[in-house]
Amino acid sequence: MDFSSTIQLDDGFQFGLGAFETIAVEHGQPVFPEKHLARLDRAAAFLQLSSCKARNVTPEQIRAYIAAHSASHHSVLKILLTKENLLFRTRPNPYTPNSYETGFRMDFSPVLRNETSPLVAHKTLNYGDCILEKRAATALGLNERIFLNTKGQLCEGTTTNLFLVRGGAILTPALSCGLLPGILREYLLETYKITETILYPKDLADCEECFVTNSLMGIMPVTQLGEKVFSQRGTADRLRAEYQKHILAYVEKSFHKL
């Protein structure tokens, strides 16, 4: 099936009433396609779009598209869904081993997340704040920016979910703070003991470690957030090593299904 037909100017492209997913492709296999499609379905229901099943978007179709388009062993599949459009695209994954060795330097965005907006809980085409603030971070020589919400609470990054380590315990902002529940965030919450809670910038003073996650980078150590410098990264490195083993096992299992 061809997922690259001419774009129709529907409400998705005119007003941002569409959804998308970016799926990591490792060794020619999509990572967690079922989780991504479940999240895409939630966004489609919220935006009153047809479901993935109705549009024939399945893990099998995803794997077929990746195979047909010769996606590299370390790449990305993007799925874009609007009322009249369904687009698949592949591209290289920008994160390299050097990215993890260096870690991320981040600051706080002057733009506030609106925790009362239902849009923040879905990966929609209303993504302008994230792109503009990501570009602003890059222009300053930084890797990422963290949003606060209107209450001054820690929320999320422009393209990442945020985690802190305090006294050995792993913490992450609660969904009520107004953030997109990432696929890696979901995996970590399912796999480890992690506390979802309300956090403020002042809480960074008591934290010994910080890391951020998304589907493409996995688990990224943070060396600095604002004025807070993090000299430790043991938890992030351990979780990343365990995650990489999990992905290799997941990919191998996916191959056996073919």
mmCIF file of C-alpha atoms in Angstrom:
data_model
loop_
_atom_site.group_PDB
_atom_site.id
_atom_site.type_symbol
_atom_site.label_atom_id
_atom_site.label_comp_id
_atom_site.label_asym_id
_atom_site.label_seq_id
_atom_site.Cartn_x
_atom_site.Cartn_y
_atom_site.Cartn_z
ATOM 1 C CA MET A 1 0.000 0.000 0.000
ATOM 2 C CA ASP A 2 1.231 3.483 -0.865
ATOM 3 C CA PHE A 3 1.032 5.895 2.072
ATOM 4 C CA SER A 4 2.408 8.926 0.194
ATOM 5 C CA SER A 5 -0.558 10.201 -1.817
ATOM 6 C CA THR A 6 -1.232 13.861 -2.577
ATOM 7 C CA ILE A 7 -1.950 15.864 0.570
ATOM 8 C CA GLN A 8 -5.517 17.092 1.062
ATOM 9 C CA LEU A 9 -5.887 20.453 2.830
ATOM 10 C CA ASP A 10 -8.232 19.294 5.569
ATOM 11 C CA ASP A 11 -8.548 20.520 9.168
ATOM 12 C CA GLY A 12 -5.387 18.657 10.051
ATOM 13 C CA PHE A 13 -3.218 20.739 7.766
ATOM 14 C CA GLN A 14 -5.181 23.973 8.136
ATOM 15 C CA PHE A 15 -5.742 23.935 11.913
ATOM 16 C CA GLY A 16 -3.427 21.258 13.331
ATOM 17 C CA LEU A 17 -6.283 18.817 14.024
ATOM 18 C CA GLY A 18 -4.216 15.770 13.196
ATOM 19 C CA ALA A 19 -1.939 13.356 15.020
ATOM 20 C CA PHE A 20 1.441 11.759 14.424
ATOM 21 C CA GLU A 21 3.812 9.159 15.811
ATOM 22 C CA THR A 22 7.570 8.747 15.438
ATOM 23 C CA ILE A 23 8.661 5.133 15.814
ATOM 24 C CA ALA A 24 12.242 4.015 16.269
ATOM 25 C CA VAL A 25 13.439 1.418 13.753
ATOM 26 C CA GLU A 26 16.269 -0.809 14.945
ATOM 27 C CA HIS A 27 17.802 -3.514 12.741
ATOM 28 C CA GLY A 28 14.910 -3.125 10.308
ATOM 29 C CA GLN A 29 12.202 -3.617 12.943
ATOM 30 C CA PRO A 30 9.862 -1.023 14.518
ATOM 31 C CA VAL A 31 10.158 -0.676 18.282
ATOM 32 C CA PHE A 32 6.889 -0.887 20.246
ATOM 33 C CA PRO A 33 4.589 -0.394 17.219
ATOM 34 C CA GLU A 34 1.589 -1.614 19.228
ATOM 35 C CA LYS A 35 2.143 1.029 21.908
ATOM 36 C CA HIS A 36 2.524 3.750 19.283
ATOM 37 C CA LEU A 37 -0.658 2.726 17.485
ATOM 38 C CA ALA A 38 -2.564 2.637 20.771
ATOM 39 C CA ARG A 39 -1.500 6.223 21.464
ATOM 40 C CA LEU A 40 -2.329 7.238 17.881
ATOM 41 C CA ASP A 41 -5.771 5.696 18.312
ATOM 42 C CA ARG A 42 -6.350 7.731 21.488
ATOM 43 C CA ALA A 43 -5.470 10.917 19.623
ATOM 44 C CA ALA A 44 -7.635 9.907 16.662
ATOM 45 C CA ALA A 45 -10.619 9.340 18.959
ATOM 46 C CA PHE A 46 -10.043 12.707 20.653
ATOM 47 C CA LEU A 47 -9.835 14.493 17.276
ATOM 48 C CA GLN A 48 -12.764 12.500 15.840
ATOM 49 C CA LEU A 49 -10.668 10.840 13.161
ATOM 50 C CA SER A 50 -10.958 7.294 11.861
ATOM 51 C CA SER A 51 -9.190 4.646 13.910
ATOM 52 C CA CYS A 52 -5.936 2.990 12.927
ATOM 53 C CA LYS A 53 -7.794 -0.239 12.206
ATOM 54 C CA ALA A 54 -10.248 1.576 9.924
ATOM 55 C CA ARG A 55 -7.304 3.120 8.057
ATOM 56 C CA ASN A 56 -5.491 -0.224 7.833
ATOM 57 C CA VAL A 57 -2.632 1.020 9.990
ATOM 58 C CA THR A 58 -1.385 -2.107 11.736
ATOM 59 C CA PRO A 59 1.960 -3.397 13.032
ATOM 60 C CA GLU A 60 2.056 -5.674 9.985
ATOM 61 C CA GLN A 61 1.590 -2.734 7.608
ATOM 62 C CA ILE A 62 4.272 -0.810 9.458
ATOM 63 C CA ARG A 63 6.757 -3.672 9.092
ATOM 64 C CA ALA A 64 5.862 -4.078 5.411
ATOM 65 C CA TYR A 65 6.419 -0.376 4.751
ATOM 66 C CA ILE A 66 9.789 -0.406 6.519
ATOM 67 C CA ALA A 67 10.892 -3.469 4.524
ATOM 68 C CA ALA A 68 9.725 -1.950 1.231
ATOM 69 C CA HIS A 69 11.499 1.343 1.851
ATOM 70 C CA SER A 70 14.756 -0.159 3.045
ATOM 71 C CA ALA A 71 14.862 1.695 6.347
ATOM 72 C CA SER A 72 18.329 1.522 7.887
ATOM 73 C CA HIS A 73 19.133 -0.418 11.063
ATOM 74 C CA HIS A 74 18.930 2.827 13.093
ATOM 75 C CA SER A 75 16.178 5.009 11.642
ATOM 76 C CA VAL A 76 12.743 6.526 12.209
ATOM 77 C CA LEU A 77 9.279 5.922 10.803
ATOM 78 C CA LYS A 78 6.859 8.847 11.063
ATOM 79 C CA ILE A 79 3.121 8.278 10.720
ATOM 80 C CA LEU A 80 0.922 11.317 10.146
ATOM 81 C CA LEU A 81 -2.857 11.008 10.400
ATOM 82 C CA THR A 82 -5.554 13.572 9.581
ATOM 83 C CA LYS A 83 -9.151 13.199 8.447
ATOM 84 C CA GLU A 84 -8.211 12.956 4.759
ATOM 85 C CA ASN A 85 -4.527 12.057 4.916
ATOM 86 C CA LEU A 86 -2.342 9.145 5.964
ATOM 87 C CA LEU A 87 1.379 9.584 5.398
ATOM 88 C CA PHE A 88 4.347 7.356 6.198
ATOM 89 C CA ARG A 89 7.927 8.644 5.991
ATOM 90 C CA THR A 90 11.304 7.237 7.008
ATOM 91 C CA ARG A 91 14.464 9.136 7.935
ATOM 92 C CA PRO A 92 17.735 8.499 9.781
ATOM 93 C CA ASN A 93 17.741 8.508 13.568
ATOM 94 C CA PRO A 94 19.835 11.546 14.613
ATOM 95 C CA TYR A 95 20.987 10.149 17.972
ATOM 96 C CA THR A 96 24.460 8.591 17.979
ATOM 97 C CA PRO A 97 26.619 6.925 20.667
ATOM 98 C CA ASN A 98 28.406 10.260 21.098
ATOM 99 C CA SER A 99 25.108 11.865 22.142
ATOM 100 C CA TYR A 100 24.972 9.622 25.211
ATOM 101 C CA GLU A 101 28.642 10.021 26.085
ATOM 102 C CA THR A 102 28.237 13.819 26.136
ATOM 103 C CA GLY A 103 24.770 13.931 27.685
ATOM 104 C CA PHE A 104 22.262 16.754 27.365
ATOM 105 C CA ARG A 105 22.581 20.346 28.495
ATOM 106 C CA MET A 106 19.180 21.986 28.973
ATOM 107 C CA ASP A 107 17.502 25.136 30.214
ATOM 108 C CA PHE A 108 13.955 26.226 31.020
ATOM 109 C CA SER A 109 11.636 27.539 28.344
ATOM 110 C CA PRO A 110 10.006 30.959 28.871
ATOM 111 C CA VAL A 111 6.926 29.447 27.203
ATOM 112 C CA LEU A 112 4.481 27.852 29.660
ATOM 113 C CA ARG A 113 2.615 24.602 29.141
ATOM 114 C CA ASN A 114 -1.142 24.999 29.508
ATOM 115 C CA GLU A 115 -2.046 22.058 31.742
ATOM 116 C CA THR A 116 -5.773 22.805 31.198
ATOM 117 C CA SER A 117 -5.561 22.138 27.444
ATOM 118 C CA PRO A 118 -6.616 18.641 26.348
ATOM 119 C CA LEU A 119 -4.200 18.932 23.422
ATOM 120 C CA VAL A 120 -1.127 18.461 25.640
ATOM 121 C CA ALA A 121 -2.077 14.842 26.356
ATOM 122 C CA HIS A 122 -1.981 13.894 22.668
ATOM 123 C CA LYS A 123 0.736 13.954 19.991
ATOM 124 C CA THR A 124 -1.025 16.338 17.622
ATOM 125 C CA LEU A 125 0.026 18.597 14.767
ATOM 126 C CA ASN A 126 -0.319 21.517 17.209
ATOM 127 C CA TYR A 127 3.435 21.197 17.752
ATOM 128 C CA GLY A 128 4.657 24.727 17.105
ATOM 129 C CA ASP A 129 5.717 25.549 20.679
ATOM 130 C CA CYS A 130 7.887 22.435 20.782
ATOM 131 C CA ILE A 131 9.622 23.053 17.448
ATOM 132 C CA LEU A 132 10.275 26.755 18.065
ATOM 133 C CA GLU A 133 11.638 26.155 21.573
ATOM 134 C CA LYS A 134 13.770 23.235 20.376
ATOM 135 C CA ARG A 135 15.273 25.537 17.754
ATOM 136 C CA ALA A 136 15.831 28.219 20.383
ATOM 137 C CA ALA A 137 17.724 25.715 22.535
ATOM 138 C CA THR A 138 19.881 24.680 19.580
ATOM 139 C CA ALA A 139 20.669 28.326 18.790
ATOM 140 C CA LEU A 140 21.999 28.676 22.350
ATOM 141 C CA GLY A 141 24.185 25.593 22.015
ATOM 142 C CA LEU A 142 21.856 23.507 24.181
ATOM 143 C CA ASN A 143 20.198 20.167 23.479
ATOM 144 C CA GLU A 144 16.744 20.639 24.972
ATOM 145 C CA ARG A 145 14.391 22.942 26.857
ATOM 146 C CA ILE A 146 12.064 22.058 29.716
ATOM 147 C CA PHE A 147 8.575 23.535 29.968
ATOM 148 C CA LEU A 148 6.976 24.618 33.228
ATOM 149 C CA ASN A 149 3.185 24.791 33.421
ATOM 150 C CA THR A 150 1.106 27.792 34.492
ATOM 151 C CA LYS A 151 1.554 26.748 38.152
ATOM 152 C CA GLY A 152 5.343 26.762 37.855
ATOM 153 C CA GLN A 153 5.581 22.974 38.021
ATOM 154 C CA LEU A 154 8.074 20.933 36.023
ATOM 155 C CA CYS A 155 6.330 19.490 33.004
ATOM 156 C CA GLU A 156 8.238 18.051 30.024
ATOM 157 C CA GLY A 157 10.824 18.856 27.378
ATOM 158 C CA THR A 158 10.138 20.057 23.862
ATOM 159 C CA THR A 159 10.501 16.464 22.627
ATOM 160 C CA THR A 160 11.165 14.538 25.834
ATOM 161 C CA ASN A 161 9.804 13.375 29.164
ATOM 162 C CA LEU A 162 11.732 14.384 32.272
ATOM 163 C CA PHE A 163 13.028 12.153 35.102
ATOM 164 C CA LEU A 164 14.906 13.043 38.288
ATOM 165 C CA VAL A 165 16.731 10.869 40.813
ATOM 166 C CA ARG A 166 16.541 11.942 44.458
ATOM 167 C CA GLY A 167 18.007 9.789 47.188
ATOM 168 C CA GLY A 168 18.095 6.879 44.765
ATOM 169 C CA ALA A 169 14.357 7.171 43.983
ATOM 170 C CA ILE A 170 13.261 7.926 40.408
ATOM 171 C CA LEU A 171 10.676 10.705 40.011
ATOM 172 C CA THR A 172 8.804 12.067 37.007
ATOM 173 C CA PRO A 173 6.164 14.816 36.620
ATOM 174 C CA ALA A 174 2.589 13.615 36.968
ATOM 175 C CA LEU A 175 0.243 13.667 33.975
ATOM 176 C CA SER A 176 -1.813 16.328 35.755
ATOM 177 C CA CYS A 177 1.069 18.755 35.157
ATOM 178 C CA GLY A 178 0.086 18.787 31.473
ATOM 179 C CA LEU A 179 2.377 16.593 29.408
ATOM 180 C CA LEU A 180 2.434 14.042 26.636
ATOM 181 C CA PRO A 181 2.727 10.490 28.032
ATOM 182 C CA GLY A 182 5.687 9.216 26.028
ATOM 183 C CA ILE A 183 6.174 5.632 24.934
ATOM 184 C CA LEU A 184 9.510 5.363 26.776
ATOM 185 C CA ARG A 185 7.921 6.956 29.830
ATOM 186 C CA GLU A 186 5.236 4.281 29.684
ATOM 187 C CA TYR A 187 7.839 1.525 29.342
ATOM 188 C CA LEU A 188 9.835 2.797 32.332
ATOM 189 C CA LEU A 189 6.737 3.136 34.516
ATOM 190 C CA GLU A 190 5.749 -0.437 33.631
ATOM 191 C CA THR A 191 9.236 -1.817 34.281
ATOM 192 C CA TYR A 192 10.614 0.075 37.292
ATOM 193 C CA LYS A 193 9.456 1.630 40.525
ATOM 194 C CA ILE A 194 9.011 5.273 39.540
ATOM 195 C CA THR A 195 6.964 7.888 41.358
ATOM 196 C CA GLU A 196 4.749 10.283 39.389
ATOM 197 C CA THR A 197 4.568 13.494 41.403
ATOM 198 C CA ILE A 198 4.462 17.285 41.414
ATOM 199 C CA LEU A 199 7.923 18.820 41.054
ATOM 200 C CA TYR A 200 9.206 22.394 40.964
ATOM 201 C CA PRO A 201 12.529 23.864 39.769
ATOM 202 C CA LYS A 202 13.592 24.293 43.432
ATOM 203 C CA ASP A 203 13.417 20.507 43.822
ATOM 204 C CA LEU A 204 16.410 20.141 41.514
ATOM 205 C CA ALA A 205 18.685 21.198 44.388
ATOM 206 C CA ASP A 206 18.019 17.897 46.179
ATOM 207 C CA CYS A 207 18.405 15.698 43.089
ATOM 208 C CA GLU A 208 21.631 13.939 42.215
ATOM 209 C CA GLU A 209 20.705 12.915 38.704
ATOM 210 C CA CYS A 210 18.480 13.807 35.748
ATOM 211 C CA PHE A 211 17.649 12.140 32.455
ATOM 212 C CA VAL A 212 15.175 12.570 29.630
ATOM 213 C CA THR A 213 13.516 10.076 27.315
ATOM 214 C CA ASN A 214 11.749 9.712 24.019
ATOM 215 C CA SER A 215 11.203 6.922 21.510
ATOM 216 C CA LEU A 216 14.112 7.884 19.265
ATOM 217 C CA MET A 217 16.832 8.577 21.855
ATOM 218 C CA GLY A 218 15.721 6.090 24.457
ATOM 219 C CA ILE A 219 17.255 7.222 27.762
ATOM 220 C CA MET A 220 19.528 10.283 27.707
ATOM 221 C CA PRO A 221 21.645 11.425 30.688
ATOM 222 C CA VAL A 222 21.444 15.144 31.529
ATOM 223 C CA THR A 223 24.538 17.018 32.694
ATOM 224 C CA GLN A 224 22.862 20.382 33.295
ATOM 225 C CA LEU A 225 19.383 21.869 33.649
ATOM 226 C CA GLY A 226 19.365 25.609 34.147
ATOM 227 C CA GLU A 227 21.926 26.400 36.846
ATOM 228 C CA LYS A 228 21.863 22.869 38.271
ATOM 229 C CA VAL A 229 24.820 20.689 37.221
ATOM 230 C CA PHE A 230 24.441 16.917 37.523
ATOM 231 C CA SER A 231 27.695 15.060 38.061
ATOM 232 C CA GLN A 232 26.087 11.630 38.438
ATOM 233 C CA ARG A 233 24.560 9.470 35.700
ATOM 234 C CA GLY A 234 24.663 5.950 37.120
ATOM 235 C CA THR A 235 20.901 5.408 37.085
ATOM 236 C CA ALA A 236 20.511 6.655 33.513
ATOM 237 C CA ASP A 237 23.401 4.520 32.291
ATOM 238 C CA ARG A 238 22.019 1.423 34.027
ATOM 239 C CA LEU A 239 18.506 1.928 32.693
ATOM 240 C CA ARG A 240 19.826 2.617 29.195
ATOM 241 C CA ALA A 241 21.953 -0.564 29.196
ATOM 242 C CA GLU A 242 18.965 -2.614 30.350
ATOM 243 C CA TYR A 243 16.724 -0.933 27.778
ATOM 244 C CA GLN A 244 19.158 -1.712 24.954
ATOM 245 C CA LYS A 245 19.120 -5.386 25.952
ATOM 246 C CA HIS A 246 15.328 -5.282 26.003
ATOM 247 C CA ILE A 247 15.219 -3.774 22.508
ATOM 248 C CA LEU A 248 17.587 -6.390 21.100
ATOM 249 C CA ALA A 249 15.373 -9.121 22.550
ATOM 250 C CA TYR A 250 12.247 -7.366 21.227
ATOM 251 C CA VAL A 251 13.731 -7.052 17.719
ATOM 252 C CA GLU A 252 14.823 -10.688 17.701
ATOM 253 C CA LYS A 253 11.335 -11.760 18.757
ATOM 254 C CA SER A 254 9.835 -9.585 15.986
ATOM 255 C CA PHE A 255 12.030 -11.314 13.390
ATOM 256 C CA HIS A 256 10.740 -14.710 14.534
ATOM 257 C CA LYS A 257 7.173 -13.520 13.907
ATOM 258 C CA LEU A 258 7.896 -12.832 10.227
#
